[in-house]
């Protein structure tokens, strides 16, 4: 592939129902970094992610992924996508879920064991996904996205409902993937997770409020923790 | 279309069904129980010879319609379809996978129901029993493809159930079980000529009552199969990679 950014978006507009969810959004996700997508509930994070993976009808604007228009067939093997609600088959075991999705994307068989290990689900491998806890089911969904060798991971709140130890492990996994050259876009509600990102995109009512490094965000707002920075920016924008 | 992915999808669907033994049991046993009940009700009359074969065609159609539309609706709502549509899975891989999986179940269901109707209830089949099973199979495939198509227009399980009276019952009423199609008013008769289920019921009654009708039966089945293909094509149009 070429040297364009992982994701490049220009003047993106998305309507859902009667609502203008994304309004004239322009941004880029650089390669080989973990980019955090933050913003209040309803600000359009999931809609933006759906647009990037080609699942969302868009009204105007352009989205390219590795220089190719989003949703192009050539991209379907190179993007790993985790929807906000875990999208796995409840009536299949963890391994059976992974086996099916591995067949669909053409990932080699040993990959199934690798991703089970990466999300720490070995003890549950033979359990039905429907019998797992919420956090465990989330991790099955994440494991599916890690199958094969995706070059871009679009993860919609992958760490929701996980304890601090697991969260730390997963963020370490994300960092090691980025170090290997994988580009990640990770949405989150937890401001604390913002510290672990290389860059932060702050979305508010479908507009981009900030595109900064975590340190830059603190300097910009004069706040001393990400929570306060977030509050300062969002209340400034709402005023 | 990629046959490997269609087969993988069929295997996945069957695996899901396998984890639900109660559904499998209901699927395989209930048709025979109802056929047995019918035969019992109509002891000493000739009615079972008319209704029995029609039932053999109706069960696979109705059951597969319901199962398919509910499973695909679940797939739409759980986000697995959205995920699959971002992956290198073709729409036809998905649709054909479902049709294969439920077609296979339908063969099992029909084998059991036909065996029970013939050996236990004494249904006399003049034509070939294999042809009878083929008719049941084509009916099941019709039900599956109609279910795949209908699920696109439903957002809840309740709506799917409402499609039964809307899409299925008229076909049963006009199919010639209650009143032979030749005796219907002209308008209804010509509507009924266009409905797929009328042709499958005709096919069933021909297999049962005549031993020399294989050609006509295959022609009727051809019409039903055309409908099934048309529904798969319509289904692929309703299956969108991008949604609003
Ligand atoms: N299917 C839909 N139809 C109509 N409007 C929708 C639909 N899905 C989302 N919306 C609206 O679009 C807006 C953005 O939703 P989106 O899911 O992108 O937000 P989000 O930032 O991901 O929120 P959260 O953090 O709660 O997940 C919301 O106001 C929501 O009401
Ligand atoms: Mg969201």
Short mmCIF file of C-alpha atoms and ligand atoms in Angstrom, two decimals:
data_model
loop_
_atom_site.label_atom_id
_atom_site.label_comp_id
_atom_site.label_asym_id
_atom_site.label_seq_id
_atom_site.Cartn_x
_atom_site.Cartn_y
_atom_site.Cartn_z
CA UNK A 1 0.00 0.00 0.00
CA UNK A 2 0.97 3.66 -0.30
CA UNK A 3 2.08 6.22 2.25
CA UNK A 4 -1.25 8.01 2.80
CA UNK A 5 -2.59 8.18 6.39
CA UNK A 6 -4.53 5.20 7.71
CA UNK A 7 -7.77 7.17 7.53
CA UNK A 8 -8.36 10.52 5.86
CA UNK A 9 -11.74 12.21 6.15
CA UNK A 10 -12.79 15.44 4.45
CA UNK A 11 -16.06 17.34 4.95
CA UNK A 12 -17.94 14.26 6.09
CA UNK A 13 -21.67 14.67 6.71
CA UNK A 14 -23.90 11.91 8.00
CA UNK A 15 -27.64 12.06 8.67
CA UNK A 16 -29.37 9.43 10.76
CA UNK A 17 -33.13 9.72 10.85
CA UNK A 18 -33.85 13.43 11.03
CA UNK A 19 -30.61 14.14 12.84
CA UNK A 20 -27.39 15.64 11.46
CA UNK A 21 -25.07 13.32 13.33
CA UNK A 22 -21.76 14.28 11.74
CA UNK A 23 -21.44 17.83 10.43
CA UNK A 24 -18.59 18.68 8.13
CA UNK A 25 -15.98 16.53 9.78
CA UNK A 26 -12.37 16.69 8.58
CA UNK A 27 -9.67 14.63 10.27
CA UNK A 28 -6.90 12.08 9.78
CA UNK A 29 -5.78 8.99 11.64
CA UNK A 30 -2.01 8.54 11.23
CA UNK A 31 -0.46 5.12 10.66
CA UNK A 32 1.04 3.02 13.40
CA UNK A 33 -0.52 4.97 16.27
CA UNK A 34 -3.23 4.43 18.83
CA UNK A 35 -5.76 7.20 18.29
CA UNK A 36 -8.41 7.69 20.93
CA UNK A 37 -11.88 8.83 19.90
CA UNK A 38 -13.54 10.58 22.81
CA UNK A 39 -16.71 12.51 23.20
CA UNK A 40 -19.98 12.67 25.13
CA UNK A 41 -22.60 10.01 24.61
CA UNK A 42 -24.42 10.69 21.35
CA UNK A 43 -21.63 12.83 19.90
CA UNK A 44 -21.31 10.54 16.89
CA UNK A 45 -18.35 8.29 17.75
CA UNK A 46 -20.03 5.05 16.68
CA UNK A 47 -21.41 6.72 13.56
CA UNK A 48 -17.94 7.91 12.60
CA UNK A 49 -16.53 4.41 13.10
CA UNK A 50 -19.32 2.86 11.03
CA UNK A 51 -18.52 5.35 8.28
CA UNK A 52 -14.85 4.38 8.30
CA UNK A 53 -15.55 0.66 7.98
CA UNK A 54 -18.09 1.31 5.21
CA UNK A 55 -21.20 0.28 7.14
CA UNK A 56 -22.77 3.75 7.27
CA UNK A 57 -24.60 5.61 4.50
CA UNK A 58 -22.97 9.01 4.24
CA UNK A 59 -24.59 12.17 2.91
CA UNK A 60 -21.49 14.03 1.74
CA UNK A 61 -17.73 14.17 2.00
CA UNK A 62 -14.93 11.69 1.37
CA UNK A 63 -13.36 8.97 3.48
CA UNK A 64 -10.27 7.14 2.34
CA UNK A 65 -8.60 4.28 4.17
CA UNK A 66 -4.98 3.68 3.12
CA UNK A 67 -5.74 5.86 0.10
CA UNK A 68 -8.72 3.73 -1.01
CA UNK A 69 -12.37 4.87 -0.66
CA UNK A 70 -13.88 3.48 2.56
CA UNK A 71 -15.96 0.36 2.06
CA UNK A 72 -14.00 -0.77 -1.03
CA UNK A 73 -13.77 -4.58 -1.33
CA UNK A 74 -9.96 -4.38 -1.22
CA UNK A 75 -10.17 -3.08 2.36
CA UNK A 76 -12.37 -5.86 3.77
CA UNK A 77 -9.42 -8.06 4.69
CA UNK A 78 -7.34 -5.28 6.21
CA UNK A 79 -9.79 -3.73 8.68
CA UNK A 80 -10.72 -5.25 12.02
CA UNK A 81 -13.96 -3.78 13.39
CA UNK A 82 -15.53 -4.15 16.81
CA UNK A 83 -19.09 -2.88 17.10
CA UNK A 84 -20.17 -1.25 20.34
CA UNK A 85 -22.49 -4.11 21.29
CA UNK A 86 -20.57 -7.41 21.12
CA UNK A 87 -21.38 -8.91 17.73
CA UNK A 88 -20.81 -12.63 18.12
CA UNK A 89 -23.10 -15.63 17.92
CA UNK A 90 -24.45 -16.39 21.38
CA UNK A 91 -25.32 -19.95 20.42
CA UNK A 92 -21.77 -20.84 19.36
CA UNK A 93 -18.76 -21.45 21.58
CA UNK A 94 -15.91 -18.96 21.65
CA UNK A 95 -13.79 -21.21 19.45
CA UNK A 96 -16.63 -21.87 17.00
CA UNK A 97 -17.27 -18.14 16.67
CA UNK A 98 -13.61 -17.51 15.93
CA UNK A 99 -13.37 -20.45 13.53
CA UNK A 100 -16.23 -19.10 11.42
CA UNK A 101 -14.94 -15.54 11.26
CA UNK A 102 -11.41 -16.83 10.56
CA UNK A 103 -12.80 -18.76 7.58
CA UNK A 104 -14.59 -15.67 6.33
CA UNK A 105 -11.51 -13.45 6.35
CA UNK A 106 -9.18 -16.28 5.33
CA UNK A 107 -7.07 -16.21 8.49
CA UNK A 108 -4.89 -19.26 9.19
CA UNK A 109 -6.14 -21.73 11.82
CA UNK A 110 -3.41 -21.13 14.45
CA UNK A 111 -4.70 -17.56 14.61
CA UNK A 112 -7.67 -18.77 16.64
CA UNK A 113 -5.45 -19.86 19.55
CA UNK A 114 -3.37 -16.70 19.27
CA UNK A 115 -6.31 -14.31 19.61
CA UNK A 116 -7.90 -16.36 22.40
CA UNK A 117 -4.62 -15.96 24.24
CA UNK A 118 -4.41 -12.23 23.46
CA UNK A 119 -7.80 -11.52 25.03
CA UNK A 120 -7.13 -13.98 27.89
CA UNK A 121 -10.10 -16.25 27.24
CA UNK A 122 -8.37 -19.67 27.29
CA UNK A 123 -10.50 -20.96 30.19
CA UNK A 124 -13.71 -20.00 28.36
CA UNK A 125 -12.70 -21.24 24.91
CA UNK A 126 -15.26 -24.05 24.86
CA UNK A 127 -18.08 -22.13 26.50
CA UNK A 128 -21.06 -20.75 24.61
CA UNK A 129 -20.66 -17.02 24.00
CA UNK A 130 -24.17 -16.52 25.37
CA UNK A 131 -23.11 -18.03 28.70
CA UNK A 132 -20.24 -15.58 29.20
CA UNK A 133 -20.19 -12.43 31.32
CA UNK A 134 -20.60 -9.10 29.55
CA UNK A 135 -16.90 -8.31 29.66
CA UNK A 136 -15.98 -11.78 28.45
CA UNK A 137 -18.38 -11.51 25.52
CA UNK A 138 -16.85 -8.12 24.67
CA UNK A 139 -13.47 -9.78 24.51
CA UNK A 140 -14.73 -12.48 22.14
CA UNK A 141 -15.92 -9.68 19.90
CA UNK A 142 -12.51 -8.02 20.15
CA UNK A 143 -10.75 -11.33 19.43
CA UNK A 144 -12.64 -11.59 16.12
CA UNK A 145 -11.23 -8.22 15.06
CA UNK A 146 -7.68 -9.39 15.85
CA UNK A 147 -7.91 -12.40 13.50
CA UNK A 148 -5.72 -12.35 10.43
CA UNK A 149 -3.40 -9.40 10.12
CA UNK A 150 -5.56 -6.28 10.04
CA UNK A 151 -3.70 -3.07 9.23
CA UNK A 152 -6.38 -0.89 10.76
CA UNK A 153 -8.36 -1.69 13.89
CA UNK A 154 -11.55 0.26 14.51
CA UNK A 155 -12.62 -0.55 18.05
CA UNK A 156 -15.84 0.87 19.48
CA UNK A 157 -15.48 0.91 23.28
CA UNK A 158 -13.54 -2.36 23.47
CA UNK A 159 -12.69 -2.02 27.15
CA UNK A 160 -16.17 -1.31 28.51
CA UNK A 161 -17.04 -3.47 31.50
CA UNK A 162 -13.50 -4.71 32.10
CA UNK A 163 -11.57 -4.55 35.33
CA UNK A 164 -8.45 -2.37 35.59
CA UNK A 165 -6.04 -5.29 35.17
CA UNK A 166 -7.65 -6.48 31.95
CA UNK A 167 -7.90 -2.90 30.71
CA UNK A 168 -4.22 -2.39 31.30
CA UNK A 169 -3.40 -5.65 29.48
CA UNK A 170 -5.53 -4.73 26.49
CA UNK A 171 -4.05 -1.25 26.22
CA UNK A 172 -0.62 -2.85 26.33
CA UNK A 173 -1.76 -5.11 23.50
CA UNK A 174 -2.95 -2.08 21.50
CA UNK A 175 0.42 -0.36 22.03
CA UNK A 176 2.33 -3.44 20.89
CA UNK A 177 0.12 -3.69 17.79
CA UNK A 178 0.83 -0.03 17.01
CA UNK A 179 4.54 -0.67 17.46
CA UNK A 180 4.20 -3.35 14.77
CA UNK A 181 2.73 -0.74 12.42
CA UNK A 182 -0.98 -1.40 12.94
CA UNK A 183 -3.14 1.73 13.07
CA UNK A 184 -5.79 1.84 15.77
CA UNK A 185 -8.83 4.01 16.32
CA UNK A 186 -10.31 3.29 19.75
CA UNK A 187 -13.37 4.98 21.18
CA UNK A 188 -13.86 5.27 24.89
CA UNK A 189 -15.84 6.94 27.60
CA UNK A 190 -13.11 6.58 30.18
CA UNK A 191 -10.97 9.69 30.19
CA UNK A 192 -8.28 7.83 32.04
CA UNK A 193 -7.74 5.75 28.91
CA UNK A 194 -6.97 8.91 26.97
CA UNK A 195 -3.53 9.01 28.59
CA UNK A 196 -2.61 5.76 26.88
CA UNK A 197 -3.31 7.05 23.37
CA UNK A 198 -0.77 8.62 21.03
CA UNK A 199 -3.39 11.09 19.83
CA UNK A 200 -6.87 12.09 20.88
CA UNK A 201 -9.79 13.13 18.72
CA UNK A 202 -12.49 14.86 20.71
CA UNK A 203 -15.93 14.77 19.14
CA UNK A 204 -18.82 16.96 20.26
CA UNK A 205 -22.24 17.10 18.59
CA UNK A 206 -20.78 15.76 15.37
CA UNK A 207 -17.94 18.28 15.19
CA UNK A 208 -14.26 17.87 15.96
CA UNK A 209 -13.35 19.84 19.10
CA UNK A 210 -9.73 18.79 19.41
CA UNK A 211 -7.08 16.73 17.63
CA UNK A 212 -4.16 16.66 20.08
CA UNK A 213 -1.67 14.53 21.92
CA UNK A 214 -2.75 13.80 25.52
CA UNK A 215 -0.13 16.26 26.80
CA UNK A 216 -1.20 18.86 24.24
CA UNK A 217 -4.78 18.54 25.40
CA UNK A 218 -3.77 19.37 28.98
CA UNK A 219 -1.66 22.34 27.88
CA UNK A 220 -4.45 23.60 25.64
CA UNK A 221 -6.98 23.65 28.47
CA UNK A 222 -4.67 24.35 31.38
CA UNK A 223 -6.24 21.40 33.17
CA UNK A 224 -4.19 18.85 35.05
CA UNK A 225 -6.10 15.69 34.33
CA UNK A 226 -7.91 14.48 31.20
CA UNK A 227 -11.30 14.56 32.90
CA UNK A 228 -11.02 18.28 33.56
CA UNK A 229 -9.66 18.92 30.06
CA UNK A 230 -12.63 17.11 28.61
CA UNK A 231 -15.09 19.05 30.78
CA UNK A 232 -13.42 22.37 29.93
CA UNK A 233 -13.55 21.74 26.18
CA UNK A 234 -17.07 20.36 26.14
CA UNK A 235 -18.57 23.06 28.33
CA UNK A 236 -16.71 25.69 26.29
CA UNK A 237 -18.26 24.27 23.11
CA UNK A 238 -21.78 24.02 24.55
CA UNK A 239 -21.73 27.58 25.88
CA UNK B 1 -19.89 -16.16 -5.02
CA UNK B 2 -17.34 -18.22 -3.13
CA UNK B 3 -18.55 -21.81 -2.47
CA UNK B 4 -16.08 -22.23 0.39
CA UNK B 5 -17.60 -19.28 2.26
CA UNK B 6 -21.16 -20.41 1.54
CA UNK B 7 -20.30 -23.83 3.00
CA UNK B 8 -18.60 -22.25 6.01
CA UNK B 9 -21.73 -20.17 6.61
CA UNK B 10 -23.98 -23.23 6.26
CA UNK B 11 -21.82 -25.15 8.74
CA UNK B 12 -21.96 -22.23 11.16
CA UNK B 13 -25.77 -22.02 10.96
CA UNK B 14 -26.11 -25.78 11.52
CA UNK B 15 -23.73 -25.52 14.47
CA UNK B 16 -25.97 -22.84 15.97
CA UNK B 17 -29.06 -24.99 15.49
CA UNK B 18 -27.26 -27.97 17.03
CA UNK B 19 -26.85 -26.03 20.29
CA UNK B 20 -30.62 -25.76 20.50
CA UNK B 21 -31.76 -29.40 20.74
CA UNK B 22 -35.32 -28.44 21.59
CA UNK B 23 -35.77 -26.63 18.29
CA UNK B 24 -34.28 -29.58 16.44
CA UNK B 25 -36.65 -31.98 18.18
CA UNK B 26 -39.69 -29.81 17.46
CA UNK B 27 -38.55 -29.40 13.88
CA UNK B 28 -38.22 -33.10 13.27
CA UNK B 29 -41.08 -34.53 15.34
CA UNK B 30 -43.96 -32.04 15.27
CA UNK B 31 -44.83 -32.46 11.56
CA UNK B 32 -45.17 -36.22 12.03
CA UNK B 33 -47.31 -35.79 15.13
CA UNK B 34 -49.67 -33.44 13.28
CA UNK B 35 -49.84 -35.72 10.26
CA UNK B 36 -50.65 -38.61 12.61
CA UNK B 37 -53.38 -36.52 14.24
CA UNK B 38 -54.86 -35.65 10.83
CA UNK B 39 -54.87 -39.28 9.77
CA UNK B 40 -56.64 -40.19 12.99
CA UNK B 41 -59.25 -37.42 12.69
CA UNK B 42 -60.08 -38.48 9.13
CA UNK B 43 -60.15 -42.24 9.81
CA UNK B 44 -62.73 -43.92 7.54
CA UNK B 45 -62.96 -40.94 5.17
CA UNK B 46 -61.03 -40.18 2.00
CA UNK B 47 -60.08 -36.68 3.18
CA UNK B 48 -56.64 -37.65 4.47
CA UNK B 49 -55.63 -38.70 0.98
CA UNK B 50 -56.13 -35.05 -0.10
CA UNK B 51 -54.98 -33.19 3.01
CA UNK B 52 -52.09 -35.50 3.92
CA UNK B 53 -49.92 -34.72 0.92
CA UNK B 54 -50.60 -30.99 1.19
CA UNK B 55 -49.39 -31.09 4.79
CA UNK B 56 -46.16 -32.71 3.67
CA UNK B 57 -45.59 -29.63 1.56
CA UNK B 58 -46.84 -27.04 4.02
CA UNK B 59 -44.72 -28.02 7.02
CA UNK B 60 -41.32 -27.55 5.45
CA UNK B 61 -42.49 -24.29 3.90
CA UNK B 62 -43.95 -22.74 7.06
CA UNK B 63 -41.30 -24.01 9.46
CA UNK B 64 -38.39 -22.94 7.31
CA UNK B 65 -40.00 -19.56 6.67
CA UNK B 66 -40.27 -18.90 10.40
CA UNK B 67 -36.87 -20.25 11.38
CA UNK B 68 -35.05 -18.43 8.62
CA UNK B 69 -36.71 -15.09 9.10
CA UNK B 70 -36.13 -15.14 12.85
CA UNK B 71 -32.49 -16.25 12.62
CA UNK B 72 -31.62 -13.64 10.02
CA UNK B 73 -33.49 -10.98 11.95
CA UNK B 74 -31.41 -11.89 14.99
CA UNK B 75 -28.32 -11.66 12.84
CA UNK B 76 -29.30 -8.17 11.72
CA UNK B 77 -30.07 -7.00 15.24
CA UNK B 78 -27.08 -8.52 17.03
CA UNK B 79 -24.61 -6.69 14.80
CA UNK B 80 -23.11 -9.89 13.40
CA UNK B 81 -24.52 -9.07 9.97
CA UNK B 82 -23.00 -5.57 10.10
CA UNK B 83 -19.68 -7.14 11.01
CA UNK B 84 -19.90 -9.77 8.26
CA UNK B 85 -20.74 -7.08 5.71
CA UNK B 86 -17.44 -5.32 6.50
CA UNK B 87 -15.64 -8.62 5.84
CA UNK B 88 -14.86 -10.37 2.56
CA UNK B 89 -18.16 -12.31 2.62
CA UNK B 90 -20.35 -11.97 -0.47
CA UNK B 91 -24.10 -11.44 -0.12
CA UNK B 92 -24.74 -14.63 -2.06
CA UNK B 93 -22.30 -16.55 0.16
CA UNK B 94 -24.48 -15.51 3.07
CA UNK B 95 -27.84 -16.24 1.40
CA UNK B 96 -26.75 -19.52 -0.17
CA UNK B 97 -25.17 -20.59 3.12
CA UNK B 98 -28.49 -20.14 4.91
CA UNK B 99 -30.40 -21.89 2.12
CA UNK B 100 -28.02 -24.87 2.23
CA UNK B 101 -28.19 -25.21 6.01
CA UNK B 102 -31.97 -25.07 6.25
CA UNK B 103 -32.36 -27.13 3.07
CA UNK B 104 -30.42 -29.90 4.78
CA UNK B 105 -32.62 -29.70 7.86
CA UNK B 106 -35.66 -29.78 5.59
CA UNK B 107 -34.47 -33.00 3.96
CA UNK B 108 -34.28 -34.64 7.38
CA UNK B 109 -37.67 -33.27 8.35
CA UNK B 110 -39.24 -34.46 5.11
CA UNK B 111 -37.68 -37.93 5.31
CA UNK B 112 -39.19 -38.40 8.74
CA UNK B 113 -42.58 -36.93 7.83
CA UNK B 114 -42.89 -38.88 4.58
CA UNK B 115 -41.80 -42.14 6.21
CA UNK B 116 -44.31 -41.59 9.00
CA UNK B 117 -47.14 -40.67 6.63
CA UNK B 118 -46.52 -43.66 4.37
CA UNK B 119 -45.63 -46.41 6.81
CA UNK B 120 -47.54 -45.46 9.92
CA UNK B 121 -50.54 -43.51 8.58
CA UNK B 122 -50.90 -45.58 5.43
CA UNK B 123 -50.73 -42.70 2.94
CA UNK B 124 -50.72 -44.29 -0.51
CA UNK B 125 -48.10 -42.79 -2.83
CA UNK B 126 -48.58 -43.73 -6.48
CA UNK B 127 -45.53 -41.85 -7.74
CA UNK B 128 -41.95 -42.11 -6.53
CA UNK B 129 -41.33 -41.47 -2.83
CA UNK B 130 -38.06 -39.76 -3.79
CA UNK B 131 -39.98 -37.32 -5.93
CA UNK B 132 -42.18 -36.63 -2.92
CA UNK B 133 -39.13 -35.80 -0.84
CA UNK B 134 -37.79 -33.61 -3.62
CA UNK B 135 -41.05 -31.64 -3.61
CA UNK B 136 -40.84 -31.20 0.16
CA UNK B 137 -37.24 -30.04 -0.19
CA UNK B 138 -38.06 -27.46 -2.86
CA UNK B 139 -40.87 -26.21 -0.60
CA UNK B 140 -38.46 -25.84 2.28
CA UNK B 141 -36.07 -23.89 0.09
CA UNK B 142 -38.96 -21.66 -0.96
CA UNK B 143 -39.77 -21.05 2.71
CA UNK B 144 -36.13 -20.28 3.47
CA UNK B 145 -35.76 -17.80 0.65
CA UNK B 146 -39.07 -16.11 1.46
CA UNK B 147 -37.93 -15.85 5.08
CA UNK B 148 -34.58 -14.33 4.07
CA UNK B 149 -36.40 -11.76 1.98
CA UNK B 150 -39.13 -11.00 4.53
CA UNK B 151 -36.72 -10.51 7.43
CA UNK B 152 -35.41 -7.40 5.70
CA UNK B 153 -38.76 -5.73 6.31
CA UNK B 154 -39.11 -6.69 9.94
CA UNK B 155 -37.45 -4.95 12.84
CA UNK B 156 -38.89 -7.15 15.60
CA UNK B 157 -39.77 -10.81 16.12
CA UNK B 158 -43.41 -9.78 16.48
CA UNK B 159 -43.42 -8.35 12.99
CA UNK B 160 -41.92 -11.55 11.62
CA UNK B 161 -44.77 -13.53 13.16
CA UNK B 162 -47.24 -11.10 11.53
CA UNK B 163 -45.77 -11.97 8.14
CA UNK B 164 -47.31 -15.43 8.54
CA UNK B 165 -50.90 -14.22 8.05
CA UNK B 166 -49.72 -11.67 5.48
CA UNK B 167 -47.48 -13.74 3.23
CA UNK B 168 -48.17 -17.38 4.05
CA UNK B 169 -51.88 -17.83 4.84
CA UNK B 170 -53.21 -16.38 1.57
CA UNK B 171 -51.04 -18.84 -0.30
CA UNK B 172 -52.43 -21.70 1.76
CA UNK B 173 -56.04 -20.54 1.22
CA UNK B 174 -55.52 -20.12 -2.51
CA UNK B 175 -53.40 -23.25 -2.83
CA UNK B 176 -56.24 -25.65 -3.53
CA UNK B 177 -56.40 -27.49 -0.21
CA UNK B 178 -59.81 -26.21 0.84
CA UNK B 179 -61.37 -25.78 -2.58
CA UNK B 180 -59.82 -27.30 -5.68
CA UNK B 181 -58.23 -24.50 -7.67
CA UNK B 182 -60.34 -25.31 -10.74
CA UNK B 183 -63.51 -24.45 -8.79
CA UNK B 184 -62.35 -21.03 -7.58
CA UNK B 185 -63.74 -17.76 -9.00
CA UNK B 186 -61.71 -16.73 -12.06
CA UNK B 187 -59.94 -13.82 -10.39
CA UNK B 188 -58.79 -15.92 -7.44
CA UNK B 189 -57.89 -18.73 -9.75
CA UNK B 190 -55.55 -16.56 -11.79
CA UNK B 191 -53.99 -15.07 -8.66
CA UNK B 192 -53.46 -18.56 -7.38
CA UNK B 193 -51.77 -19.52 -10.65
CA UNK B 194 -49.05 -17.02 -9.87
CA UNK B 195 -48.39 -18.11 -6.29
CA UNK B 196 -45.56 -20.56 -5.72
CA UNK B 197 -47.32 -22.61 -3.05
CA UNK B 198 -50.17 -23.48 -5.45
CA UNK B 199 -47.66 -25.16 -7.71
CA UNK B 200 -46.01 -27.07 -4.92
CA UNK B 201 -49.36 -28.35 -3.68
CA UNK B 202 -50.26 -29.36 -7.26
CA UNK B 203 -46.94 -31.15 -7.50
CA UNK B 204 -47.55 -33.02 -4.25
CA UNK B 205 -51.03 -34.10 -5.22
CA UNK B 206 -49.75 -35.37 -8.57
CA UNK B 207 -46.98 -37.41 -6.97
CA UNK B 208 -49.43 -38.96 -4.57
CA UNK B 209 -52.28 -39.73 -6.96
CA UNK B 210 -50.52 -40.66 -10.21
CA UNK B 211 -47.56 -42.79 -11.12
CA UNK B 212 -47.06 -41.30 -14.60
CA UNK B 213 -46.81 -37.61 -13.75
CA UNK B 214 -43.07 -37.16 -13.10
CA UNK B 215 -42.69 -34.73 -16.00
CA UNK B 216 -45.59 -32.56 -14.85
CA UNK B 217 -44.34 -32.66 -11.26
CA UNK B 218 -40.89 -31.50 -12.33
CA UNK B 219 -42.46 -28.68 -14.34
CA UNK B 220 -44.42 -27.48 -11.30
CA UNK B 221 -41.26 -27.75 -9.22
CA UNK B 222 -39.43 -25.70 -11.82
CA UNK B 223 -41.88 -22.85 -11.27
CA UNK B 224 -41.39 -23.05 -7.49
CA UNK B 225 -37.61 -23.13 -7.94
CA UNK B 226 -37.80 -20.03 -10.15
CA UNK B 227 -39.63 -18.26 -7.35
CA UNK B 228 -36.92 -19.33 -4.89
CA UNK B 229 -34.16 -18.01 -7.15
CA UNK B 230 -36.08 -14.76 -7.62
CA UNK B 231 -36.43 -14.38 -3.85
CA UNK B 232 -32.71 -14.95 -3.32
CA UNK B 233 -31.98 -12.20 -5.84
CA UNK B 234 -34.49 -9.89 -4.13
CA UNK B 235 -32.96 -10.88 -0.79
CA UNK B 236 -29.51 -9.89 -2.01
CA UNK B 237 -30.89 -6.48 -2.95
CA UNK B 238 -32.29 -5.96 0.54
CA UNK B 239 -29.01 -7.05 2.12
CA UNK B 240 -27.08 -3.81 2.35
CA UNK B 241 -23.46 -3.29 3.26
CA UNK B 242 -24.24 0.33 4.09
CA UNK B 243 -27.25 1.11 6.29
CA UNK B 244 -28.69 4.52 7.30
N1 LIG C 1 -30.10 3.96 13.97
C1 LIG C 1 -30.23 5.25 14.26
N2 LIG C 1 -31.25 5.99 13.77
C2 LIG C 1 -31.38 7.29 14.05
N3 LIG C 1 -30.53 7.98 14.82
C3 LIG C 1 -29.50 7.31 15.34
C4 LIG C 1 -29.29 5.93 15.09
N4 LIG C 1 -28.18 5.54 15.74
C5 LIG C 1 -27.73 6.63 16.36
N5 LIG C 1 -28.50 7.70 16.14
C6 LIG C 1 -28.29 9.06 16.66
O1 LIG C 1 -27.04 9.51 16.21
C7 LIG C 1 -26.37 10.23 17.24
C8 LIG C 1 -24.96 9.69 17.39
O2 LIG C 1 -25.02 8.36 17.77
P1 LIG C 1 -23.69 7.51 18.00
O3 LIG C 1 -24.13 6.12 18.28
O4 LIG C 1 -22.78 7.73 16.88
O5 LIG C 1 -23.13 8.20 19.32
P2 LIG C 1 -21.89 7.78 20.22
O6 LIG C 1 -20.98 8.95 20.28
O7 LIG C 1 -21.33 6.50 19.75
O8 LIG C 1 -22.59 7.60 21.64
P3 LIG C 1 -22.22 6.57 22.82
O9 LIG C 1 -21.00 7.11 23.47
O10 LIG C 1 -23.40 6.66 23.72
O11 LIG C 1 -22.04 5.23 22.20
C9 LIG C 1 -27.22 10.06 18.48
O12 LIG C 1 -27.83 11.30 18.75
C10 LIG C 1 -28.24 9.02 18.16
O13 LIG C 1 -29.48 9.37 18.70
MG1 LIG C 2 -21.21 4.64 20.50
#
